[in-house]
Tab-separated table of N, CA and C in Angstrom:
chain	number	residue	atom	x	y	z
A	826	MET	N	-10.885	-13.793	-2.916
A	826	MET	CA	-10.104	-12.567	-2.908
A	826	MET	C	-8.856	-12.762	-3.753
A	827	THR	N	-8.510	-11.727	-4.468
A	827	THR	CA	-7.287	-11.771	-5.256
A	827	THR	C	-6.384	-10.619	-4.826
A	828	ARG	N	-5.088	-10.863	-4.960
A	828	ARG	CA	-4.106	-9.848	-4.600
A	828	ARG	C	-3.317	-9.461	-5.835
A	829	GLN	N	-3.128	-8.153	-5.990
A	829	GLN	CA	-2.329	-7.631	-7.085
A	829	GLN	C	-1.134	-6.902	-6.484
A	830	LEU	N	0.061	-7.273	-6.930
A	830	LEU	CA	1.275	-6.644	-6.423
A	830	LEU	C	1.304	-5.167	-6.802
A	831	LEU	N	1.445	-4.310	-5.786
A	831	LEU	CA	1.582	-2.871	-6.036
A	831	LEU	C	3.040	-2.453	-6.066
A	832	LYS	N	3.780	-2.866	-5.043
A	832	LYS	CA	5.166	-2.415	-4.935
A	832	LYS	C	5.944	-3.317	-3.990
A	833	LYS	N	7.152	-3.660	-4.387
A	833	LYS	CA	8.094	-4.338	-3.510
A	833	LYS	C	9.068	-3.254	-3.052
A	834	ILE	N	8.992	-2.923	-1.779
A	834	ILE	CA	9.758	-1.809	-1.229
A	834	ILE	C	11.101	-2.339	-0.749
A	835	GLU	N	12.142	-1.920	-1.440
A	835	GLU	CA	13.490	-2.349	-1.083
A	835	GLU	C	14.252	-1.167	-0.497
A	836	TRP	N	15.202	-1.476	0.347
A	836	TRP	CA	16.025	-0.456	0.998
A	836	TRP	C	17.225	-0.216	0.093
A	837	GLN	N	17.146	0.808	-0.753
A	837	GLN	CA	18.152	0.998	-1.778
A	837	GLN	C	19.203	2.039	-1.447
A	838	ASP	N	18.840	2.989	-0.619
A	838	ASP	CA	19.798	4.044	-0.319
A	838	ASP	C	19.580	4.581	1.086
A	839	VAL	N	20.496	5.430	1.501
A	839	VAL	CA	20.440	6.022	2.835
A	839	VAL	C	20.304	7.527	2.666
A	840	ARG	N	19.278	8.079	3.311
A	840	ARG	CA	19.035	9.520	3.265
A	840	ARG	C	18.922	10.047	4.688
A	841	SER	N	19.183	11.299	4.842
A	841	SER	CA	19.057	11.928	6.145
A	841	SER	C	17.621	11.830	6.639
A	842	GLY	N	17.451	11.356	7.851
A	842	GLY	CA	16.135	11.257	8.453
A	842	GLY	C	15.361	10.003	8.098
A	843	SER	N	15.881	9.165	7.191
A	843	SER	CA	15.132	7.977	6.799
A	843	SER	C	15.687	6.694	7.408
A	844	THR	N	16.871	6.753	7.982
A	844	THR	CA	17.521	5.564	8.522
A	844	THR	C	18.145	5.882	9.877
A	845	TYR	N	18.023	4.952	10.823
A	845	TYR	CA	18.614	5.121	12.147
A	845	TYR	C	20.097	4.769	12.058
A	846	LEU	N	20.957	5.796	12.079
A	846	LEU	CA	22.385	5.567	11.883
A	846	LEU	C	23.225	5.800	13.132
A	847	TYR	N	22.644	6.230	14.238
A	847	TYR	CA	23.420	6.558	15.426
A	847	TYR	C	24.005	5.290	16.028
A	848	GLY	N	25.305	5.095	15.843
A	848	GLY	CA	25.984	3.915	16.370
A	848	GLY	C	25.697	2.654	15.578
A	849	SER	N	25.116	2.786	14.403
A	849	SER	CA	24.724	1.627	13.602
A	849	SER	C	25.737	1.339	12.508
A	850	LEU	N	25.802	0.076	12.145
A	850	LEU	CA	26.569	-0.366	10.990
A	850	LEU	C	25.544	-0.860	9.978
A	851	LEU	N	25.511	-0.233	8.813
A	851	LEU	CA	24.542	-0.587	7.782
A	851	LEU	C	25.279	-1.061	6.539
A	852	ARG	N	24.901	-2.259	6.081
A	852	ARG	CA	25.462	-2.799	4.839
A	852	ARG	C	24.304	-3.098	3.888
A	853	ILE	N	24.410	-2.605	2.671
A	853	ILE	CA	23.434	-2.952	1.638
A	853	ILE	C	24.136	-3.904	0.687
A	854	GLU	N	23.682	-5.145	0.688
A	854	GLU	CA	24.313	-6.212	-0.082
A	854	GLU	C	23.959	-6.113	-1.565
A	855	GLU	N	24.704	-6.844	-2.393
A	855	GLU	CA	24.450	-6.844	-3.832
A	855	GLU	C	23.097	-7.445	-4.175
A	856	ASP	N	22.613	-8.384	-3.362
A	856	ASP	CA	21.319	-9.012	-3.639
A	856	ASP	C	20.143	-8.139	-3.200
A	857	GLY	N	20.418	-6.938	-2.678
A	857	GLY	CA	19.366	-5.999	-2.326
A	857	GLY	C	18.986	-5.974	-0.856
A	858	GLN	N	19.417	-6.957	-0.081
A	858	GLN	CA	19.060	-6.930	1.334
A	858	GLN	C	19.976	-5.978	2.092
A	859	ALA	N	19.396	-5.362	3.112
A	859	ALA	CA	20.131	-4.433	3.963
A	859	ALA	C	20.259	-5.047	5.350
A	860	ILE	N	21.442	-4.947	5.936
A	860	ILE	CA	21.695	-5.486	7.273
A	860	ILE	C	22.104	-4.323	8.166
A	861	LEU	N	21.325	-4.104	9.217
A	861	LEU	CA	21.566	-3.017	10.160
A	861	LEU	C	21.928	-3.630	11.505
A	862	ASP	N	23.127	-3.321	12.008
A	862	ASP	CA	23.591	-3.813	13.308
A	862	ASP	C	23.750	-2.641	14.265
A	863	ASN	N	23.201	-2.817	15.488
A	863	ASN	CA	23.385	-1.820	16.530
A	863	ASN	C	23.034	-2.494	17.860
A	864	GLU	N	24.021	-2.805	18.649
A	864	GLU	CA	23.824	-3.497	19.929
A	864	GLU	C	23.079	-2.648	20.957
A	865	ARG	N	23.119	-1.335	20.815
A	865	ARG	CA	22.522	-0.450	21.821
A	865	ARG	C	21.312	0.325	21.304
A	866	MET	N	20.619	-0.255	20.343
A	866	MET	CA	19.460	0.419	19.772
A	866	MET	C	18.281	0.324	20.735
A	867	ALA	N	17.667	1.455	21.022
A	867	ALA	CA	16.531	1.492	21.943
A	867	ALA	C	15.262	1.005	21.250
A	868	PRO	N	14.398	0.309	21.983
A	868	PRO	CA	13.119	-0.115	21.394
A	868	PRO	C	12.273	1.092	20.981
A	869	GLY	N	11.558	0.942	19.891
A	869	GLY	CA	10.689	2.002	19.405
A	869	GLY	C	11.344	2.940	18.413
A	870	LYS	N	12.647	2.837	18.244
A	870	LYS	CA	13.343	3.719	17.310
A	870	LYS	C	12.997	3.342	15.869
A	871	PRO	N	12.782	4.342	15.003
A	871	PRO	CA	12.534	4.038	13.596
A	871	PRO	C	13.829	3.607	12.905
A	872	LEU	N	13.806	2.422	12.315
A	872	LEU	CA	14.989	1.899	11.633
A	872	LEU	C	15.039	2.345	10.179
A	873	ALA	N	13.893	2.314	9.509
A	873	ALA	CA	13.802	2.749	8.118
A	873	ALA	C	12.450	3.408	7.909
A	874	ASN	N	12.433	4.449	7.096
A	874	ASN	CA	11.221	5.220	6.859
A	874	ASN	C	11.035	5.392	5.347
A	875	PHE	N	9.842	5.050	4.839
A	875	PHE	CA	9.541	5.166	3.415
A	875	PHE	C	8.321	6.061	3.247
A	876	LEU	N	8.358	6.944	2.235
A	876	LEU	CA	7.331	7.975	2.072
A	876	LEU	C	6.574	7.827	0.755
A	877	SER	N	5.312	8.288	0.765
A	877	SER	CA	4.530	8.315	-0.469
A	877	SER	C	4.521	9.715	-1.088
A	878	ARG	N	5.036	10.689	-0.347
A	878	ARG	CA	5.060	12.075	-0.832
A	878	ARG	C	6.339	12.724	-0.322
A	879	THR	N	7.055	13.382	-1.213
A	879	THR	CA	8.299	14.046	-0.825
A	879	THR	C	8.368	15.438	-1.449
A	880	ASN	N	9.295	16.215	-0.970
A	880	ASN	CA	9.601	17.512	-1.559
A	880	ASN	C	10.868	17.322	-2.384
A	881	TYR	N	10.698	17.032	-3.663
A	881	TYR	CA	11.861	16.735	-4.496
A	881	TYR	C	12.806	17.924	-4.587
A	882	GLN	N	12.270	19.116	-4.707
A	882	GLN	CA	13.119	20.297	-4.828
A	882	GLN	C	13.991	20.481	-3.589
A	883	GLY	N	13.446	20.189	-2.419
A	883	GLY	CA	14.206	20.380	-1.190
A	883	GLY	C	15.093	19.202	-0.821
A	884	ASN	N	14.635	17.972	-1.114
A	884	ASN	CA	15.365	16.786	-0.636
A	884	ASN	C	16.039	15.964	-1.714
A	885	ARG	N	15.682	16.163	-2.960
A	885	ARG	CA	16.284	15.480	-4.106
A	885	ARG	C	16.099	13.963	-4.105
A	886	PHE	N	14.915	13.504	-3.701
A	886	PHE	CA	14.576	12.091	-3.881
A	886	PHE	C	13.081	11.958	-4.113
A	887	SER	N	12.720	10.961	-4.858
A	887	SER	CA	11.321	10.720	-5.224
A	887	SER	C	10.659	9.807	-4.217
A	888	PRO	N	9.329	9.840	-4.150
A	888	PRO	CA	8.618	8.931	-3.246
A	888	PRO	C	8.863	7.474	-3.628
A	889	ILE	N	8.935	6.618	-2.618
A	889	ILE	CA	9.154	5.190	-2.838
A	889	ILE	C	7.826	4.443	-2.830
A	890	LEU	N	6.891	4.902	-2.013
A	890	LEU	CA	5.623	4.188	-1.844
A	890	LEU	C	4.626	4.543	-2.942
A	891	PRO	N	3.799	3.578	-3.342
A	891	PRO	CA	2.772	3.856	-4.356
A	891	PRO	C	1.595	4.611	-3.749
A	892	ILE	N	0.774	5.194	-4.598
A	892	ILE	CA	-0.423	5.895	-4.153
A	892	ILE	C	-1.490	4.858	-3.806
A	893	LEU	N	-2.142	5.044	-2.662
A	893	LEU	CA	-3.221	4.157	-2.242
A	893	LEU	C	-4.556	4.866	-2.422
A	894	GLU	N	-5.598	4.092	-2.698
A	894	GLU	CA	-6.938	4.649	-2.858
A	894	GLU	C	-7.698	4.517	-1.540
A	895	ALA	N	-8.351	5.588	-1.146
A	895	ALA	CA	-9.138	5.580	0.087
A	895	ALA	C	-10.256	4.558	-0.018
A	896	GLY	N	-10.463	3.814	1.068
A	896	GLY	CA	-11.527	2.821	1.126
A	896	GLY	C	-11.154	1.468	0.540
A	897	GLN	N	-9.980	1.356	-0.069
A	897	GLN	CA	-9.552	0.091	-0.666
A	897	GLN	C	-8.774	-0.735	0.363
A	898	THR	N	-8.752	-2.054	0.148
A	898	THR	CA	-8.088	-2.981	1.063
A	898	THR	C	-6.710	-3.345	0.523
A	899	TYR	N	-5.734	-3.413	1.426
A	899	TYR	CA	-4.350	-3.703	1.057
A	899	TYR	C	-3.741	-4.700	2.040
A	900	ASP	N	-2.778	-5.463	1.555
A	900	ASP	CA	-1.979	-6.344	2.398
A	900	ASP	C	-0.561	-5.803	2.434
A	901	VAL	N	0.049	-5.846	3.605
A	901	VAL	CA	1.464	-5.524	3.739
A	901	VAL	C	2.151	-6.799	4.222
A	902	VAL	N	3.200	-7.210	3.504
A	902	VAL	CA	3.923	-8.438	3.817
A	902	VAL	C	5.381	-8.065	4.075
A	903	ALA	N	5.854	-8.362	5.280
A	903	ALA	CA	7.223	-8.014	5.663
A	903	ALA	C	8.135	-9.224	5.496
A	904	ASN	N	9.221	-9.030	4.778
A	904	ASN	CA	10.230	-10.066	4.604
A	904	ASN	C	11.483	-9.578	5.334
A	905	LEU	N	11.415	-9.635	6.673
A	905	LEU	CA	12.473	-9.129	7.546
A	905	LEU	C	12.845	-10.194	8.571
A	906	GLU	N	14.055	-10.106	9.047
A	906	GLU	CA	14.488	-10.958	10.159
A	906	GLU	C	15.215	-10.082	11.167
A	907	THR	N	15.076	-10.434	12.431
A	907	THR	CA	15.788	-9.694	13.470
A	907	THR	C	16.447	-10.663	14.434
A	908	ILE	N	17.416	-10.152	15.146
A	908	ILE	CA	18.031	-10.864	16.267
A	908	ILE	C	17.831	-9.976	17.472
A	909	PRO	N	17.184	-10.451	18.532
A	909	PRO	CA	16.392	-11.666	18.693
A	909	PRO	C	15.231	-11.710	17.699
A	910	GLU	N	14.677	-12.894	17.523
A	910	GLU	CA	13.674	-13.143	16.509
A	910	GLU	C	12.385	-12.336	16.733
A	911	ASN	N	11.837	-11.824	15.630
A	911	ASN	CA	10.552	-11.100	15.611
A	911	ASN	C	10.524	-9.886	16.534
A	912	ARG	N	11.593	-9.135	16.550
A	912	ARG	CA	11.679	-7.942	17.391
A	912	ARG	C	11.612	-6.670	16.549
A	913	TYR	N	10.549	-6.557	15.763
A	913	TYR	CA	10.301	-5.348	14.978
A	913	TYR	C	8.799	-5.177	14.835
A	914	TYR	N	8.383	-4.010	14.424
A	914	TYR	CA	7.004	-3.791	14.025
A	914	TYR	C	6.981	-2.743	12.924
A	915	ILE	N	5.872	-2.725	12.197
A	915	ILE	CA	5.704	-1.791	11.085
A	915	ILE	C	4.575	-0.838	11.443
A	916	GLN	N	4.844	0.442	11.264
A	916	GLN	CA	3.846	1.467	11.540
A	916	GLN	C	3.541	2.194	10.229
A	917	ILE	N	2.247	2.316	9.924
A	917	ILE	CA	1.819	3.083	8.754
A	917	ILE	C	0.996	4.258	9.260
A	918	ASP	N	1.437	5.468	8.911
A	918	ASP	CA	0.748	6.698	9.299
A	918	ASP	C	0.119	7.306	8.057
A	919	PHE	N	-1.171	7.659	8.166
A	919	PHE	CA	-1.915	8.256	7.070
A	919	PHE	C	-2.131	9.735	7.371
A	920	PHE	N	-1.938	10.590	6.342
A	920	PHE	CA	-2.030	12.036	6.513
A	920	PHE	C	-3.050	12.627	5.555
A	921	ASN	N	-3.696	13.739	5.984
A	921	ASN	CA	-4.599	14.456	5.099
A	921	ASN	C	-3.813	15.526	4.333
A	922	ARG	N	-4.507	16.383	3.595
A	922	ARG	CA	-3.839	17.403	2.775
A	922	ARG	C	-3.076	18.437	3.602
A	923	GLN	N	-3.470	18.624	4.861
A	923	GLN	CA	-2.779	19.562	5.737
A	923	GLN	C	-1.631	18.894	6.488
A	924	ASN	N	-1.307	17.680	6.104
A	924	ASN	CA	-0.239	16.871	6.706
A	924	ASN	C	-0.508	16.555	8.178
A	925	GLU	N	-1.791	16.448	8.526
A	925	GLU	CA	-2.196	16.041	9.866
A	925	GLU	C	-2.421	14.534	9.857
A	926	THR	N	-1.992	13.864	10.904
A	926	THR	CA	-2.194	12.427	10.997
A	926	THR	C	-3.670	12.128	11.198
A	927	ILE	N	-4.245	11.337	10.292
A	927	ILE	CA	-5.649	10.976	10.440
A	927	ILE	C	-5.807	9.564	10.992
A	928	GLN	N	-4.775	8.730	10.827
A	928	GLN	CA	-4.829	7.386	11.401
A	928	GLN	C	-3.433	6.777	11.392
A	929	SER	N	-3.156	5.956	12.393
A	929	SER	CA	-1.905	5.191	12.458
A	929	SER	C	-2.264	3.734	12.689
A	930	LYS	N	-1.554	2.862	11.998
A	930	LYS	CA	-1.754	1.420	12.165
A	930	LYS	C	-0.404	0.806	12.487
A	931	ILE	N	-0.414	-0.107	13.461
A	931	ILE	CA	0.814	-0.800	13.843
A	931	ILE	C	0.617	-2.279	13.599
A	932	PHE	N	1.556	-2.852	12.854
A	932	PHE	CA	1.501	-4.265	12.503
A	932	PHE	C	2.677	-4.990	13.125
A	933	ARG	N	2.395	-6.140	13.645
A	933	ARG	CA	3.463	-6.964	14.175
A	933	ARG	C	4.073	-7.762	13.030
A	934	VAL	N	4.636	-8.847	13.312
A	934	VAL	CA	5.416	-9.646	12.372
A	934	VAL	C	4.558	-10.259	11.274
A	935	GLY	N	5.120	-10.337	10.062
A	935	GLY	CA	4.516	-11.111	8.982
A	935	GLY	C	3.639	-10.326	8.048
A	936	GLU	N	2.365	-10.751	7.954
A	936	GLU	CA	1.441	-10.223	6.969
A	936	GLU	C	0.205	-9.665	7.652
A	937	GLU	N	-0.212	-8.482	7.247
A	937	GLU	CA	-1.389	-7.846	7.826
A	937	GLU	C	-2.215	-7.207	6.716
A	938	ARG	N	-3.492	-7.033	6.977
A	938	ARG	CA	-4.424	-6.417	6.031
A	938	ARG	C	-4.945	-5.125	6.648
A	939	PHE	N	-5.113	-4.098	5.808
A	939	PHE	CA	-5.657	-2.831	6.279
A	939	PHE	C	-6.482	-2.181	5.180
A	940	VAL	N	-7.325	-1.247	5.591
A	940	VAL	CA	-8.129	-0.456	4.667
A	940	VAL	C	-7.608	0.974	4.731
A	941	CYS	N	-7.344	1.548	3.579
A	941	CYS	CA	-6.847	2.923	3.520
A	941	CYS	C	-7.971	3.868	3.946
A	942	PRO	N	-7.740	4.720	4.961
A	942	PRO	CA	-8.801	5.606	5.463
A	942	PRO	C	-9.231	6.654	4.438
A	943	GLU	N	-10.464	7.116	4.590
A	943	GLU	CA	-10.965	8.210	3.759
A	943	GLU	C	-10.125	9.462	4.048
A	944	ASP	N	-10.065	10.358	3.102
A	944	ASP	CA	-9.318	11.623	3.196
A	944	ASP	C	-7.805	11.436	3.256
A	945	THR	N	-7.299	10.266	2.873
A	945	THR	CA	-5.852	10.050	2.860
A	945	THR	C	-5.246	10.759	1.660
A	946	PHE	N	-4.257	11.598	1.929
A	946	PHE	CA	-3.534	12.302	0.868
A	946	PHE	C	-2.142	11.708	0.686
A	947	SER	N	-1.509	11.325	1.798
A	947	SER	CA	-0.195	10.694	1.748
A	947	SER	C	-0.061	9.773	2.955
A	948	TYR	N	0.993	8.951	2.936
A	948	TYR	CA	1.230	8.057	4.057
A	948	TYR	C	2.714	7.740	4.117
A	949	GLN	N	3.130	7.205	5.247
A	949	GLN	CA	4.514	6.751	5.396
A	949	GLN	C	4.532	5.401	6.084
A	950	LEU	N	5.494	4.593	5.715
A	950	LEU	CA	5.668	3.268	6.296
A	950	LEU	C	7.001	3.284	7.033
A	951	THR	N	6.967	2.929	8.320
A	951	THR	CA	8.167	2.953	9.153
A	951	THR	C	8.395	1.581	9.763
A	952	VAL	N	9.610	1.066	9.628
A	952	VAL	CA	10.009	-0.167	10.306
A	952	VAL	C	10.674	0.272	11.608
A	953	ARG	N	10.148	-0.231	12.737
A	953	ARG	CA	10.642	0.184	14.046
A	953	ARG	C	11.227	-0.992	14.817
A	954	SER	N	12.164	-0.684	15.678
A	954	SER	CA	12.774	-1.687	16.543
A	954	SER	C	11.842	-2.012	17.702
A	955	ALA	N	11.807	-3.281	18.049
A	955	ALA	CA	11.087	-3.709	19.255
A	955	ALA	C	12.075	-4.441	20.154
A	956	GLY	N	13.314	-3.925	20.192
A	956	GLY	CA	14.341	-4.520	21.029
A	956	GLY	C	15.313	-5.396	20.259
A	957	CYS	N	15.469	-5.155	18.967
A	957	CYS	CA	16.403	-5.975	18.179
A	957	CYS	C	17.791	-5.351	18.180
A	958	SER	N	18.790	-6.185	17.946
A	958	SER	CA	20.155	-5.697	17.815
A	958	SER	C	20.647	-5.825	16.371
A	959	ARG	N	19.930	-6.622	15.564
A	959	ARG	CA	20.258	-6.759	14.146
A	959	ARG	C	18.970	-6.895	13.349
A	960	LEU	N	18.905	-6.166	12.250
A	960	LEU	CA	17.772	-6.243	11.327
A	960	LEU	C	18.307	-6.616	9.958
A	961	THR	N	17.741	-7.668	9.381
A	961	THR	CA	18.026	-8.030	7.997
A	961	THR	C	16.767	-7.714	7.208
A	962	TYR	N	16.856	-6.691	6.384
A	962	TYR	CA	15.705	-6.196	5.621
A	962	TYR	C	15.848	-6.683	4.182
A	963	ARG	N	14.924	-7.535	3.777
A	963	ARG	CA	14.900	-7.983	2.379
A	963	ARG	C	13.949	-7.101	1.566
A	964	ASN	N	12.688	-7.032	2.012
A	964	ASN	CA	11.718	-6.150	1.376
A	964	ASN	C	10.431	-6.138	2.184
A	965	VAL	N	9.603	-5.175	1.893
A	965	VAL	CA	8.229	-5.113	2.376
A	965	VAL	C	7.393	-4.972	1.110
A	966	THR	N	6.374	-5.806	0.985
A	966	THR	CA	5.579	-5.836	-0.233
A	966	THR	C	4.164	-5.360	0.049
A	967	LEU	N	3.651	-4.499	-0.830
A	967	LEU	CA	2.280	-4.016	-0.731
A	967	LEU	C	1.452	-4.644	-1.851
A	968	TYR	N	0.276	-5.167	-1.474
A	968	TYR	CA	-0.652	-5.770	-2.429
A	968	TYR	C	-1.999	-5.073	-2.329
A	969	HIS	N	-2.653	-4.904	-3.467
A	969	HIS	CA	-4.037	-4.426	-3.494
A	969	HIS	C	-4.931	-5.656	-3.473
A	970	VAL	N	-5.899	-5.696	-2.566
A	970	VAL	CA	-6.793	-6.842	-2.412
A	970	VAL	C	-8.145	-6.479	-2.994
A	971	THR	N	-8.638	-7.335	-3.885
A	971	THR	CA	-9.951	-7.099	-4.474
A	971	THR	C	-10.864	-8.262	-4.142
A	972	GLN	N	-12.109	-7.935	-3.947
A	972	GLN	CA	-13.140	-8.932	-3.650
A	972	GLN	C	-13.691	-9.427	-4.971
A	973	GLU	N	-13.688	-10.737	-5.161
A	973	GLU	CA	-14.252	-11.295	-6.384
A	973	GLU	C	-15.758	-11.391	-6.257
A	974	ALA	N	-16.430	-11.123	-7.351
A	974	ALA	CA	-17.888	-11.229	-7.359
A	974	ALA	C	-18.266	-12.705	-7.299
A	975	SER	N	-19.097	-13.065	-6.327
A	975	SER	CA	-19.465	-14.460	-6.162
A	975	SER	C	-20.597	-14.872	-7.090
A	976	GLU	N	-21.367	-13.915	-7.546
A	976	GLU	CA	-22.464	-14.212	-8.450
A	976	GLU	C	-22.391	-13.272	-9.641
A	977	GLU	N	-22.803	-13.787	-10.775
A	977	GLU	CA	-22.893	-12.931	-11.939
A	977	GLU	C	-24.221	-12.191	-11.869
A	978	ILE	N	-24.181	-10.950	-12.245
A	978	ILE	CA	-25.401	-10.157	-12.246
A	978	ILE	C	-26.084	-10.362	-13.592
A	979	SER	N	-27.309	-10.778	-13.551
A	979	SER	CA	-28.047	-10.955	-14.804
A	979	SER	C	-29.169	-9.928	-14.855
A	980	LEU	N	-29.218	-9.234	-15.961
A	980	LEU	CA	-30.249	-8.231	-16.160
A	980	LEU	C	-31.389	-8.856	-16.955
A	981	PRO	N	-32.583	-8.500	-16.610
A	981	PRO	CA	-33.699	-9.055	-17.383
A	981	PRO	C	-33.665	-8.528	-18.810
A	982	SER	N	-33.940	-9.385	-19.741
A	982	SER	CA	-33.958	-8.949	-21.137
A	982	SER	C	-35.303	-8.300	-21.424
A	983	ALA	N	-35.258	-7.273	-22.222
A	983	ALA	CA	-36.486	-6.576	-22.584
A	983	ALA	C	-36.734	-6.769	-24.064
A	984	SER	N	-37.908	-7.163	-24.375
A	984	SER	CA	-38.292	-7.248	-25.784
A	984	SER	C	-39.648	-6.576	-25.936
A	985	TYR	N	-39.811	-5.911	-27.040
A	985	TYR	CA	-41.018	-5.147	-27.278
A	985	TYR	C	-41.704	-5.655	-28.546
A	986	GLN	N	-42.979	-5.542	-28.550
A	986	GLN	CA	-43.750	-5.768	-29.766
A	986	GLN	C	-43.732	-4.462	-30.554
A	987	LYS	N	-43.800	-4.586	-31.845
A	987	LYS	CA	-43.730	-3.404	-32.697
A	987	LYS	C	-44.807	-2.382	-32.346
A	988	GLU	N	-45.988	-2.871	-31.993
A	988	GLU	CA	-47.087	-1.954	-31.715
A	988	GLU	C	-47.003	-1.311	-30.333
A	989	ASN	N	-46.245	-1.895	-29.381
A	989	ASN	CA	-46.209	-1.297	-28.041
A	989	ASN	C	-44.831	-0.726	-27.672
A	990	LEU	N	-44.044	-0.312	-28.646
A	990	LEU	CA	-42.753	0.329	-28.394
A	990	LEU	C	-43.001	1.712	-27.797
A	991	PRO	N	-42.438	2.012	-26.622
A	991	PRO	CA	-42.655	3.328	-26.001
A	991	PRO	C	-42.129	4.462	-26.881
A	992	GLU	N	-42.781	5.614	-26.790
A	992	GLU	CA	-42.391	6.780	-27.596
A	992	GLU	C	-40.959	7.212	-27.322
A	993	GLU	N	-40.505	7.044	-26.078
A	993	GLU	CA	-39.143	7.478	-25.720
A	993	GLU	C	-38.085	6.729	-26.507
A	994	LEU	N	-38.423	5.554	-27.040
A	994	LEU	CA	-37.451	4.737	-27.758
A	994	LEU	C	-37.530	4.885	-29.272
A	995	ASP	N	-38.349	5.798	-29.768
A	995	ASP	CA	-38.480	5.990	-31.208
A	995	ASP	C	-37.154	6.383	-31.869
A	996	PHE	N	-36.363	7.202	-31.192
A	996	PHE	CA	-35.115	7.671	-31.801
A	996	PHE	C	-34.075	6.557	-31.955
A	997	ILE	N	-34.241	5.426	-31.254
A	997	ILE	CA	-33.316	4.300	-31.419
A	997	ILE	C	-34.044	3.053	-31.926
A	998	ARG	N	-35.162	3.254	-32.610
A	998	ARG	CA	-35.992	2.149	-33.099
A	998	ARG	C	-35.178	1.171	-33.936
A	999	ASP	N	-34.248	1.669	-34.751
A	999	ASP	CA	-33.480	0.790	-35.631
A	999	ASP	C	-32.473	-0.065	-34.870
A	1000	LEU	N	-32.110	0.333	-33.666
A	1000	LEU	CA	-31.119	-0.408	-32.878
A	1000	LEU	C	-31.745	-1.474	-31.975
A	1001	ILE	N	-33.031	-1.397	-31.792
A	1001	ILE	CA	-33.714	-2.326	-30.884
A	1001	ILE	C	-34.240	-3.511	-31.667
A	1002	HIS	N	-34.021	-4.697	-31.110
A	1002	HIS	CA	-34.562	-5.912	-31.731
A	1002	HIS	C	-36.035	-6.000	-31.397
A	1003	LEU	N	-36.854	-5.941	-32.408
A	1003	LEU	CA	-38.296	-5.996	-32.222
A	1003	LEU	C	-38.801	-7.382	-32.581
A	1004	GLU	N	-39.638	-7.912	-31.730
A	1004	GLU	CA	-40.257	-9.205	-32.033
A	1004	GLU	C	-41.367	-9.003	-33.032
A	1005	GLN	N	-41.441	-9.833	-33.999
A	1005	GLN	CA	-42.482	-9.730	-35.042
A	1005	GLN	C	-43.668	-10.580	-34.721
């Protein structure tokens, strides 16, 4: 199996509805990592939300997530730290064209693999609290996973004698190697 980097999702800005700010202190450092502190954050609250589809005219921001192909395999790798340790989870919700949820996947700490469901039109990735008081967000990385072919496919070679060339191949007679 090989992995191809699709997108390194960094927390670059703060928008309404995308970040849990109630009682939180959020610092985005020069090196790109974001540190969110909140001693009274309830478990299950969405800390950061990233979208694959937005209404630019209404919200004035572009989608952060790349487009995924239905039926393809992907890896999500989280480069996050929390206090207490490993107190977060990642939720990916897949939507159809009517913006109805067709599937939700919840990943715990680290690296997970998933298959994009059929009929997926858009999706969102949400980092949620599982009882943490501090989140250090470096990035979440999405990879496309491809299966390598284990065997080469060999096609049988066809050769014809000049006298037994089928009529259907007369129009390409000059392109076919004929055995003499």
